[in-house]
């Protein structure tokens, strides 16, 4: 069997991804530990919400070209970055975007309340990768063929991403689609991730 490290592939932890919407109904970005929760019980889920929050800020402030230098600035100039320091640094760095930040970001809801603010619903397919988009096309086909979406059986990483995305969808696949997946990918497979 082949084993790989997927640290740089942007494939999320499947368990966290599958249970994230339910967990975010109870965990705030700045957790309140006075209700008896231990940090070790929730800290692994806060990072996903924080990542979505940073992506949201990036989107409203002009994209990665504008936002990445701000993150570098924060890391270089602050040893400890609290929520208040982060907010202050953001307003200082983007001094020309105060109006956008004041209108678009509900700081209290992002930091202190569970769930996403109503202005930013959690949508799993918000930023699909190429293979996630191809999976959507494949699901829509009446006669499923992996040739039409360019999924080559020798591309193990694409297969893993494709199957992982299918697993996270709420869509119920038809029996013929499941048979096609089983026939193409799950028989005689020597890759543990698949």
XYZ file of C-alpha atoms in Angstrom, residues 8-184:
177
model
C -0.298 20.865 1.533
C -3.183 19.485 -0.512
C -5.974 21.568 1.056
C -7.994 18.417 1.692
C -9.791 19.072 4.968
C -10.030 16.594 7.748
C -13.044 14.576 6.722
C -14.447 14.172 10.217
C -14.242 17.889 10.963
C -15.729 18.763 7.594
C -18.658 16.392 7.994
C -19.565 17.568 11.487
C -18.630 21.240 11.159
C -22.104 22.760 10.563
C -23.473 21.095 13.716
C -20.447 22.040 15.825
C -20.573 25.670 14.773
C -24.032 25.926 16.274
C -22.464 25.613 19.722
C -18.937 27.050 19.431
C -18.065 30.727 19.126
C -14.848 32.039 17.610
C -13.840 33.420 21.015
C -14.983 30.537 23.239
C -16.533 31.088 26.637
C -14.970 28.634 29.072
C -17.170 29.649 32.006
C -19.830 27.114 31.014
C -17.607 24.162 31.890
C -16.143 23.412 28.471
C -12.469 22.592 28.424
C -10.295 24.180 25.727
C -9.177 20.777 24.476
C -12.808 19.873 23.732
C -13.502 22.742 21.349
C -10.238 24.295 20.194
C -9.946 22.029 17.135
C -13.254 23.361 15.789
C -12.586 27.047 16.383
C -9.865 27.069 13.734
C -12.333 26.138 10.966
C -14.640 28.994 11.923
C -11.632 31.306 12.121
C -10.557 30.236 8.648
C -14.018 31.027 7.257
C -13.908 34.401 9.028
C -10.503 35.230 7.517
C -11.772 34.214 4.073
C -14.795 36.466 4.576
C -12.562 39.405 5.533
C -10.317 38.680 2.567
C -13.321 38.744 0.214
C -14.678 42.070 1.448
C -11.254 43.755 1.576
C -10.183 43.073 -1.988
C -8.950 39.508 -2.249
C -5.750 37.673 -1.366
C -3.444 40.240 -2.994
C -4.587 42.863 -0.484
C -5.218 40.639 2.542
C -2.048 38.502 2.561
C 0.267 41.478 3.245
C -1.941 42.362 6.222
C -1.538 38.871 7.693
C 2.233 39.071 7.206
C 2.174 42.491 8.898
C 0.256 41.047 11.874
C 2.593 38.109 12.295
C 5.747 40.223 12.039
C 4.571 42.971 14.411
C 2.703 41.051 17.095
C 3.932 38.236 19.251
C 0.519 37.700 20.836
C -2.519 38.622 18.795
C -5.740 38.895 20.766
C -9.104 39.469 19.115
C -9.004 43.156 20.053
C -5.461 43.602 18.720
C -6.416 41.837 15.503
C -9.402 44.131 15.004
C -7.330 47.240 15.792
C -4.569 46.124 13.421
C -7.112 45.439 10.682
C -8.625 48.924 11.015
C -5.148 50.513 11.056
C -3.898 48.590 8.034
C -7.092 49.100 6.026
C -7.687 52.689 7.170
C -9.339 53.522 3.846
C -11.882 50.688 4.275
C -13.426 51.597 7.654
C -16.868 52.028 6.112
C -16.803 48.559 4.530
C -15.608 46.964 7.774
C -18.242 48.778 9.842
C -21.079 47.775 7.522
C -20.053 44.266 6.456
C -18.574 42.793 9.649
C -20.680 42.090 12.702
C -17.766 41.656 15.105
C -19.825 40.567 18.088
C -21.559 37.814 16.134
C -18.332 36.576 14.531
C -16.350 36.579 17.779
C -18.828 35.781 20.522
C -21.821 33.922 19.146
C -22.135 30.412 17.815
C -23.086 29.938 14.156
C -22.212 32.258 11.333
C -23.759 35.721 11.172
C -26.892 35.867 9.004
C -25.001 37.975 6.470
C -22.577 35.111 5.885
C -24.223 31.684 5.809
C -21.903 28.702 5.821
C -21.952 27.259 2.315
C -19.800 24.202 1.717
C -19.406 24.733 -2.011
C -18.500 28.421 -1.774
C -15.020 27.916 -3.175
C -14.931 24.670 -5.049
C -11.747 23.151 -6.288
C -11.521 21.921 -9.857
C -12.331 18.335 -8.862
C -15.259 19.392 -6.693
C -16.713 21.184 -9.706
C -16.082 18.100 -11.825
C -17.864 15.979 -9.192
C -20.922 18.236 -9.494
C -20.863 17.760 -13.282
C -20.514 14.001 -12.861
C -23.496 13.834 -10.480
C -25.653 15.671 -13.034
C -24.880 13.153 -15.831
C -27.529 10.586 -16.730
C -24.889 8.080 -17.836
C -21.923 8.542 -15.513
C -18.606 8.533 -17.276
C -15.352 9.595 -15.715
C -13.927 10.214 -19.189
C -16.241 13.202 -19.741
C -14.871 15.006 -16.679
C -11.254 14.001 -17.255
C -10.803 11.901 -14.106
C -7.879 9.612 -14.844
C -7.569 6.473 -12.726
C -3.836 7.023 -12.403
C -4.282 10.386 -10.649
C -4.633 9.189 -7.046
C -4.847 12.658 -5.509
C -7.662 13.728 -7.836
C -9.555 10.527 -7.048
C -9.183 11.119 -3.301
C -10.425 14.702 -3.572
C -13.292 13.658 -5.880
C -14.469 10.858 -3.563
C -14.018 12.947 -0.405
C -16.176 15.690 -1.871
C -18.874 13.179 -2.899
C -18.856 11.806 0.637
C -19.461 15.236 2.170
C -22.439 16.093 -0.035
C -25.992 15.758 1.182
C -26.944 14.535 -2.310
C -27.974 10.891 -2.447
C -26.259 9.185 -5.345
C -28.246 6.838 -7.562
C -27.467 3.125 -7.523
C -25.889 3.271 -11.003
C -23.541 6.039 -9.808
C -22.493 4.027 -6.765
C -21.875 0.971 -8.960
C -19.739 3.082 -11.296
C -17.646 4.382 -8.368
C -17.240 0.876 -6.989
C -16.291 -0.548 -10.382
C -13.816 2.215 -11.257
